[in-house]
Short mmCIF file of C-alpha atoms in Angstrom, two decimals:
data_model
loop_
_atom_site.label_atom_id
_atom_site.label_comp_id
_atom_site.label_asym_id
_atom_site.label_seq_id
_atom_site.Cartn_x
_atom_site.Cartn_y
_atom_site.Cartn_z
CA MET A 1 65.18 -161.69 68.45
CA ASN A 2 61.91 -163.42 67.86
CA GLY A 3 59.32 -162.67 65.22
CA SER A 4 57.02 -160.58 67.26
CA THR A 5 59.89 -158.26 68.52
CA LYS A 6 61.11 -157.65 64.87
CA MET A 7 57.48 -156.66 63.83
CA SER A 8 57.20 -154.21 66.68
CA SER A 9 60.56 -152.57 65.69
CA PHE A 10 59.36 -152.37 62.14
CA GLY A 11 56.23 -150.72 63.17
CA THR A 12 57.96 -148.06 65.13
CA LEU A 13 60.22 -147.22 62.57
CA ALA A 14 57.38 -146.81 60.05
CA ALA A 15 55.47 -144.54 62.38
CA ALA A 16 58.74 -142.23 62.72
CA ALA A 17 59.01 -142.19 59.17
CA ALA A 18 55.57 -141.09 58.78
CA ILE A 19 55.90 -138.24 61.39
CA LEU A 20 59.11 -137.08 59.72
CA SER A 21 57.52 -137.07 56.17
CA VAL A 22 54.32 -134.91 57.60
CA ALA A 23 56.90 -132.49 59.22
CA ILE A 24 58.91 -132.37 55.92
CA SER A 25 55.54 -131.59 54.02
CA LEU A 26 54.43 -128.85 56.57
CA PHE A 27 57.91 -127.09 56.62
CA ALA A 28 57.81 -127.04 52.67
CA CYS A 29 54.15 -125.68 52.89
CA GLY A 30 55.41 -122.87 55.30
CA GLU A 31 58.35 -121.89 53.00
CA LYS A 32 56.02 -121.87 49.90
CA GLU A 33 53.59 -119.54 51.80
CA LYS A 34 56.30 -117.21 52.97
CA GLN A 35 57.77 -117.20 49.35
CA GLY A 36 54.32 -116.65 47.98
CA ALA A 37 53.67 -113.62 50.31
CA GLU A 38 56.97 -112.11 49.24
CA VAL A 39 56.13 -112.59 45.68
CA PHE A 40 52.66 -111.12 46.03
CA ARG A 41 53.89 -108.02 47.82
CA PRO A 42 52.44 -105.01 45.59
CA LEU A 43 54.93 -103.17 43.70
CA VAL A 44 54.79 -99.21 43.24
CA GLN A 45 56.85 -97.68 40.52
CA GLU A 46 58.25 -94.08 40.05
CA VAL A 47 58.14 -93.19 43.73
CA GLU A 48 59.52 -89.86 44.56
CA VAL A 49 61.34 -89.67 47.89
CA VAL A 50 63.27 -87.16 50.00
CA VAL A 51 65.76 -87.59 52.63
CA VAL A 52 64.66 -85.70 55.84
CA ARG A 53 67.34 -83.57 57.43
CA PRO A 54 67.25 -80.87 60.06
CA VAL A 55 66.58 -77.32 58.59
CA PRO A 56 67.24 -74.10 60.25
CA ARG A 57 64.31 -71.93 61.31
CA GLU A 58 62.76 -70.04 64.26
CA THR A 59 61.88 -72.67 66.73
CA THR A 60 58.49 -72.83 68.26
CA ALA A 61 57.28 -73.53 71.81
CA GLU A 62 54.02 -74.91 72.64
CA THR A 63 52.05 -74.96 75.82
CA LEU A 64 48.54 -76.00 76.84
CA GLY A 65 45.88 -73.44 77.77
CA THR A 66 42.29 -72.97 78.79
CA VAL A 67 39.80 -70.51 77.27
CA ARG A 68 38.29 -68.16 79.79
CA ALA A 69 35.82 -65.35 79.41
CA ARG A 70 37.63 -61.91 79.76
CA THR A 71 34.78 -60.63 81.94
CA THR A 72 33.28 -62.75 84.52
CA ALA A 73 31.38 -61.99 87.68
CA ALA A 74 30.38 -64.16 90.72
CA VAL A 75 27.07 -62.46 91.51
CA ALA A 76 26.39 -62.39 95.31
CA PRO A 77 23.80 -60.75 97.21
CA GLN A 78 24.53 -57.73 99.63
CA VAL A 79 21.70 -58.42 102.27
CA MET A 80 20.76 -61.70 104.11
CA GLY A 81 17.37 -63.27 103.54
CA ARG A 82 15.33 -65.87 102.00
CA LEU A 83 15.08 -66.17 98.17
CA THR A 84 11.62 -65.57 97.05
CA GLY A 85 12.18 -65.93 93.56
CA VAL A 86 14.98 -66.83 90.80
CA ALA A 87 14.35 -65.33 87.50
CA VAL A 88 17.05 -67.01 85.33
CA SER A 89 18.69 -70.47 84.75
CA GLU A 90 22.05 -71.63 83.35
CA GLY A 91 22.23 -70.48 79.68
CA SER A 92 19.97 -67.49 80.14
CA VAL A 93 21.00 -64.41 78.29
CA VAL A 94 20.55 -61.24 80.43
CA ALA A 95 20.98 -57.59 79.93
CA ALA A 96 22.86 -55.19 82.02
CA GLY A 97 20.46 -54.62 85.10
CA ALA A 98 18.39 -57.38 84.40
CA LEU A 99 16.51 -59.04 87.55
CA LEU A 100 18.18 -62.27 88.48
CA ALA A 101 16.76 -63.02 91.93
CA THR A 102 14.55 -61.45 94.73
CA ILE A 103 15.07 -61.69 98.45
CA ASP A 104 12.31 -61.33 101.11
CA ASP A 105 12.09 -57.73 101.80
CA THR A 106 9.67 -57.75 104.73
CA THR A 107 12.27 -56.75 107.40
CA VAL A 108 13.83 -54.13 105.24
CA ARG A 109 10.56 -52.49 104.43
CA ALA A 110 9.58 -52.25 108.12
CA GLN A 111 13.25 -50.59 108.76
CA LEU A 112 12.51 -48.18 105.89
CA SER A 113 9.09 -47.27 107.25
CA SER A 114 10.51 -46.50 110.80
CA ALA A 115 13.31 -44.52 109.26
CA GLU A 116 11.09 -42.41 107.20
CA GLY A 117 8.95 -41.79 110.30
CA ALA A 118 11.95 -40.85 112.12
CA VAL A 119 12.62 -38.29 109.39
CA ALA A 120 9.01 -36.84 109.44
CA GLU A 121 9.38 -36.57 113.24
CA ALA A 122 12.86 -34.84 113.38
CA GLU A 123 11.69 -32.34 110.44
CA ALA A 124 8.46 -31.57 112.42
CA ALA A 125 10.69 -30.88 115.52
CA GLY A 126 13.00 -28.89 113.47
CA GLU A 127 10.06 -26.53 112.52
CA ASP A 128 9.24 -25.93 116.17
CA VAL A 129 12.85 -25.02 116.74
CA ASP A 130 12.71 -22.53 113.86
CA ARG A 131 9.79 -21.00 115.33
CA ALA A 132 11.36 -20.74 118.71
CA ILE A 133 14.44 -19.20 117.13
CA SER A 134 12.11 -16.65 115.39
CA GLN A 135 10.61 -15.67 118.79
CA ALA A 136 14.23 -15.51 120.38
CA GLU A 137 15.51 -13.24 117.85
CA ALA A 138 12.45 -10.97 118.15
CA GLY A 139 12.72 -10.98 122.13
CA LYS A 140 16.48 -10.12 121.77
CA ALA A 141 15.83 -7.30 119.17
CA LEU A 142 13.15 -5.89 121.74
CA ALA A 143 15.69 -6.35 124.66
CA GLU A 144 18.41 -4.56 122.74
CA LYS A 145 16.32 -1.44 121.89
CA THR A 146 14.99 -1.21 125.46
CA TYR A 147 18.50 -1.56 126.80
CA GLU A 148 19.67 1.29 124.61
CA ARG A 149 16.69 3.51 125.47
CA PHE A 150 17.33 2.77 129.19
CA ARG A 151 21.08 3.52 128.94
CA LYS A 152 20.17 6.95 127.61
CA LEU A 153 17.78 7.55 130.47
CA LEU A 154 20.30 6.53 132.94
CA ASP A 155 22.74 9.09 131.48
CA GLY A 156 19.95 11.63 131.81
CA LYS A 157 19.11 10.45 135.36
CA VAL A 158 15.58 9.91 134.16
CA VAL A 159 15.72 6.29 135.48
CA THR A 160 17.38 4.74 138.35
CA GLN A 161 20.24 2.31 138.30
CA GLN A 162 18.14 -0.42 139.57
CA GLU A 163 15.66 -0.07 136.60
CA PHE A 164 18.44 0.08 134.28
CA ASP A 165 20.00 -3.08 135.76
CA GLU A 166 16.44 -5.01 135.38
CA VAL A 167 16.49 -4.02 131.64
CA GLU A 168 20.06 -5.22 131.18
CA LEU A 169 19.27 -8.56 132.83
CA ARG A 170 16.33 -8.90 130.43
CA ARG A 171 18.69 -8.34 127.49
CA THR A 172 21.10 -10.78 128.59
CA VAL A 173 18.23 -13.51 129.19
CA ALA A 174 17.25 -12.89 125.62
CA VAL A 175 20.53 -13.33 124.15
CA LYS A 176 21.05 -16.60 126.05
CA ASP A 177 17.60 -17.82 124.83
CA LEU A 178 18.61 -17.07 121.31
CA GLU A 179 21.75 -18.94 121.72
CA ARG A 180 19.93 -22.08 123.33
CA ALA A 181 17.51 -21.94 120.51
CA GLN A 182 20.30 -21.86 117.78
CA GLN A 183 21.92 -24.70 119.63
CA LYS A 184 18.84 -26.84 119.53
CA ARG A 185 18.35 -26.12 115.77
CA ALA A 186 22.08 -27.35 115.13
CA GLN A 187 21.07 -30.50 117.17
CA MET A 188 17.95 -30.94 115.01
CA ILE A 189 19.61 -30.56 111.86
CA ALA A 190 22.13 -33.27 112.94
CA LYS A 191 19.21 -35.53 114.17
CA ILE A 192 17.34 -34.82 110.75
CA ALA A 193 20.55 -35.76 108.97
CA GLN A 194 20.80 -39.00 110.73
CA ALA A 195 17.18 -40.12 110.33
CA ARG A 196 17.69 -39.32 106.59
CA GLY A 197 20.85 -41.47 106.55
CA GLN A 198 19.06 -44.31 108.14
CA ALA A 199 16.16 -43.98 105.59
CA ASP A 200 18.64 -44.01 102.65
CA ALA A 201 20.38 -46.96 104.10
CA ALA A 202 16.95 -48.75 104.27
CA LYS A 203 16.21 -47.72 100.79
CA ALA A 204 19.64 -49.18 99.67
CA MET A 205 18.92 -52.44 101.51
CA LEU A 206 15.52 -52.63 99.93
CA ALA A 207 17.19 -52.18 96.51
CA TRP A 208 19.65 -54.93 97.39
CA THR A 209 16.88 -57.31 97.85
CA ARG A 210 16.70 -57.37 94.00
CA VAL A 211 19.74 -59.06 92.58
CA ILE A 212 20.57 -57.70 89.17
CA ALA A 213 23.15 -58.38 86.58
CA PRO A 214 26.21 -56.07 86.71
CA PHE A 215 26.60 -56.30 82.75
CA ALA A 216 24.97 -58.17 79.80
CA GLY A 217 26.11 -61.68 79.50
CA ILE A 218 25.21 -65.46 79.94
CA ILE A 219 24.34 -67.20 83.14
CA VAL A 220 26.86 -70.14 83.19
CA GLU A 221 26.31 -71.22 86.70
CA LYS A 222 23.25 -71.13 89.22
CA ARG A 223 23.94 -71.83 92.64
CA ALA A 224 20.56 -71.40 94.44
CA ASP A 225 16.80 -71.88 94.17
CA PRO A 226 13.61 -70.22 95.58
CA GLY A 227 13.55 -70.90 99.25
CA SER A 228 17.29 -70.95 99.62
CA MET A 229 19.08 -68.71 102.16
CA ALA A 230 20.94 -65.79 100.62
CA VAL A 231 24.12 -64.84 102.35
CA PRO A 232 26.06 -61.78 101.77
CA GLY A 233 29.35 -62.47 99.71
CA VAL A 234 28.10 -66.01 98.89
CA PRO A 235 27.60 -66.06 94.98
CA LEU A 236 24.28 -67.03 93.61
CA PHE A 237 25.28 -66.96 89.89
CA VAL A 238 28.24 -66.77 87.74
CA LEU A 239 27.77 -64.42 84.87
CA GLU A 240 30.32 -63.96 81.92
CA ASP A 241 30.52 -61.80 78.88
CA PRO A 242 30.38 -64.41 75.80
CA ARG A 243 31.62 -61.82 73.46
CA ARG A 244 35.18 -61.65 74.49
CA HIS A 245 37.32 -64.53 75.59
CA ARG A 246 41.14 -65.16 76.09
CA ILE A 247 43.38 -68.35 76.51
CA GLU A 248 45.40 -68.62 79.67
CA THR A 249 48.39 -70.74 79.76
CA PHE A 250 51.25 -71.59 82.05
CA VAL A 251 54.66 -71.14 80.45
CA SER A 252 58.21 -72.32 81.57
CA GLU A 253 60.22 -69.73 83.31
CA THR A 254 63.11 -70.09 80.64
CA TYR A 255 60.67 -68.34 78.04
CA LEU A 256 60.07 -65.23 80.47
CA PRO A 257 62.41 -63.15 78.50
CA LEU A 258 60.89 -63.97 75.08
CA LEU A 259 57.25 -63.12 75.91
CA ARG A 260 55.86 -59.40 76.56
CA LYS A 261 52.64 -57.66 76.04
CA GLY A 262 51.96 -57.69 72.34
CA THR A 263 53.87 -60.61 71.41
CA PRO A 264 52.20 -62.70 68.63
CA VAL A 265 51.21 -66.26 69.21
CA GLN A 266 49.24 -68.93 67.44
CA VAL A 267 46.31 -70.74 69.01
CA VAL A 268 45.15 -74.06 68.11
CA LEU A 269 41.87 -75.21 69.79
CA ASP A 270 41.67 -78.94 70.43
CA ALA A 271 38.17 -78.78 69.17
CA ASP A 272 39.19 -77.59 65.76
CA PRO A 273 42.89 -78.42 65.28
CA GLY A 274 42.91 -77.99 61.47
CA ASN A 275 42.07 -74.10 61.88
CA PRO A 276 44.85 -72.42 63.81
CA PHE A 277 44.48 -68.62 64.23
CA SER A 278 46.53 -65.71 65.45
CA ALA A 279 46.30 -63.89 68.81
CA VAL A 280 48.26 -61.34 70.73
CA VAL A 281 49.62 -61.44 74.43
CA THR A 282 47.68 -58.91 76.39
CA GLU A 283 48.74 -59.94 80.03
CA ILE A 284 51.67 -61.62 81.70
CA VAL A 285 51.80 -62.29 85.22
CA PRO A 286 55.65 -62.48 85.92
CA ALA A 287 55.49 -64.19 89.30
CA ILE A 288 56.89 -67.68 89.08
CA ASP A 289 54.99 -70.36 90.53
CA PRO A 290 57.83 -72.15 92.74
CA ALA A 291 56.07 -75.56 92.49
CA SER A 292 55.80 -75.84 88.67
CA ARG A 293 58.40 -73.03 87.85
CA THR A 294 55.94 -71.52 85.38
CA PHE A 295 54.30 -68.06 84.99
CA THR A 296 50.89 -67.19 83.47
CA VAL A 297 50.33 -65.57 80.01
CA LYS A 298 47.03 -64.35 78.69
CA ALA A 299 46.18 -63.77 75.08
CA ASP A 300 42.87 -62.21 73.85
CA LEU A 301 41.00 -64.17 71.16
CA PRO A 302 38.92 -62.98 68.32
CA ALA A 303 35.37 -62.69 68.84
CA GLY A 304 33.37 -66.03 68.15
CA ARG A 305 36.35 -68.44 67.92
CA ALA A 306 35.97 -70.04 71.36
CA ARG A 307 34.02 -70.92 74.39
CA SER A 308 34.87 -70.86 78.02
CA GLY A 309 36.40 -74.02 79.20
CA GLN A 310 37.74 -75.11 75.81
CA SER A 311 41.45 -76.50 75.73
CA GLY A 312 43.90 -75.42 73.28
CA LYS A 313 47.50 -75.05 72.60
CA VAL A 314 49.47 -71.65 72.54
CA ARG A 315 52.57 -71.61 70.16
CA PHE A 316 55.14 -68.75 70.14
CA ALA A 317 58.72 -68.11 68.61
CA ALA A 318 61.30 -69.61 70.87
CA GLY A 319 64.55 -68.49 69.09
CA LYS A 320 66.41 -69.98 66.12
CA GLY A 321 67.43 -73.73 65.96
CA THR A 322 66.95 -76.59 63.62
CA VAL A 323 63.84 -78.85 63.06
CA LEU A 324 62.95 -81.81 61.08
CA ALA A 325 60.28 -81.06 58.58
CA VAL A 326 58.70 -82.77 55.69
CA PRO A 327 56.84 -81.26 52.66
CA LYS A 328 53.15 -81.00 53.36
CA ARG A 329 52.29 -83.31 50.28
CA ALA A 330 54.17 -86.09 51.93
CA ILE A 331 51.56 -86.33 54.86
CA THR A 332 48.75 -88.71 54.86
CA ARG A 333 45.88 -89.29 57.15
CA ALA A 334 45.30 -92.69 58.69
CA GLY A 335 42.95 -93.46 61.52
CA GLY A 336 42.41 -89.95 62.34
CA SER A 337 46.19 -89.29 62.86
CA ASP A 338 48.85 -87.78 60.62
CA GLY A 339 51.62 -90.21 59.04
CA VAL A 340 54.09 -90.55 56.28
CA PHE A 341 55.53 -93.34 54.21
CA THR A 342 59.21 -94.06 54.96
CA VAL A 343 61.08 -96.22 52.50
CA GLY A 344 63.70 -98.65 53.99
CA ALA A 345 67.24 -98.19 52.62
CA ARG A 346 67.81 -101.94 52.31
CA ASP A 347 64.70 -103.31 51.17
CA ASN A 348 62.88 -100.50 49.57
CA VAL A 349 59.69 -101.27 51.51
CA ALA A 350 57.36 -98.51 52.41
CA ARG A 351 56.11 -98.54 55.84
CA LEU A 352 53.46 -96.09 57.34
CA SER A 353 54.93 -93.94 60.21
CA MET A 354 52.67 -92.21 62.45
CA ILE A 355 54.05 -88.66 63.42
CA THR A 356 53.34 -85.49 65.40
CA LEU A 357 53.20 -82.46 63.49
CA GLY A 358 54.28 -78.90 64.85
CA ALA A 359 54.11 -75.59 63.16
CA GLU A 360 53.82 -75.11 59.46
CA PHE A 361 56.41 -73.02 57.51
CA ASP A 362 56.79 -72.28 53.75
CA ASP A 363 55.63 -75.55 52.16
CA ARG A 364 56.79 -77.76 54.91
CA VAL A 365 55.51 -78.84 58.41
CA GLU A 366 57.64 -79.55 61.59
CA VAL A 367 57.88 -83.00 62.67
CA LEU A 368 57.97 -83.41 66.48
CA SER A 369 58.20 -87.08 66.60
CA GLY A 370 57.67 -90.31 64.65
CA ILE A 371 60.72 -90.25 62.41
CA GLU A 372 64.43 -89.46 62.70
CA ASP A 373 67.08 -87.57 60.81
CA GLY A 374 67.91 -89.50 57.63
CA ALA A 375 64.71 -91.05 57.04
CA ARG A 376 63.55 -91.57 53.34
CA VAL A 377 60.08 -90.27 53.02
CA ALA A 378 57.75 -90.87 50.01
CA LEU A 379 56.43 -87.62 48.25
CA SER A 380 54.55 -89.29 45.45
CA PRO A 381 52.28 -91.21 44.52
CA ILE A 382 50.96 -91.28 47.99
CA ASP A 383 47.67 -92.40 47.00
CA LYS A 384 49.06 -95.70 45.51
CA LEU A 385 51.45 -96.61 48.45
CA SER A 386 50.40 -98.98 51.31
CA ASP A 387 52.09 -100.11 54.41
CA GLY A 388 54.42 -103.08 53.12
CA ALA A 389 54.53 -102.16 49.47
CA ARG A 390 57.60 -102.64 47.54
CA VAL A 391 58.97 -99.41 46.14
CA GLU A 392 60.82 -98.59 42.86
CA ILE A 393 62.46 -95.21 43.40
CA ARG A 394 62.32 -92.66 40.58
CA ARG A 395 65.79 -91.90 39.21
#
């Protein structure tokens, strides 16, 4: 081996030694940092904990629901025509009978005028018939008297049989004339009634050209503007009574035996989850939907507590069972959600566990998810705990 080769080998060994030294230094620094992190983990003393166990209670079922107005009407026209005006917009508050829209009434007014003319004509013809009946009655009465007189004269052989037969014929003609006049009067009475019916129908159609509110409420939907064609049966507006609402929910068929009219429930609106309130089932549709295997339950809500379209939850008693529950004072809020501090059994380190809460009872709250049976949950001091803090449990 010559001198240059020795020098090269020596340089390689020196470089390797330097790299190894740097690696050892980095490893040592990492270990020191880890040790330092463990050393500086905060310590919270006198922490009160409770072991979470299932507790017996009435179990609660929860379903999703939608708030709807108890009284809603899709206001549709009863006659066809072009809209000449729309008096309301979405959000308008209207009274019962208030004008919502007007429909072109030119054709209907012409029909009404024609019908009223037919009524006048029929009534005038009826007066002529009445006069004819009066004349026929007078003629019949005269013919009857003449007949009686001639019959006596015939018995006394004062008049001939031919003269008596002529008088009897005039009496028969007078009776027939009266019968025809009476028949014509019956026909005219029917004609007058028909004409008046047509006039009444035209008046009704004229009234229908004014679309009015069937009850007091709020216009929540407007589907037409002036110039649009109104078609009978096709809604122009949706009107609802804002004073009375109910929540409608679809419940699993397994709960059908538990729910009936008058059953108390608890309602939690998604817009105000912190303020649940009580309601009562007012209607049950017992028919089961074969696709979802659910039935519809409706519960009336207190006045002013909800608006149409809001979503919420309906909770009701679902029988006896066991649930996991924690004391209310163990719950903390973090990032808009509920959580508890659980304490590890081996390392006594507090960890923030996000949970889903159920119904409240006594001084506890049901925990639907987030922790398991046997978890150690911190009760105090909650304000001093943080995720990862070391805990010294109160003896």
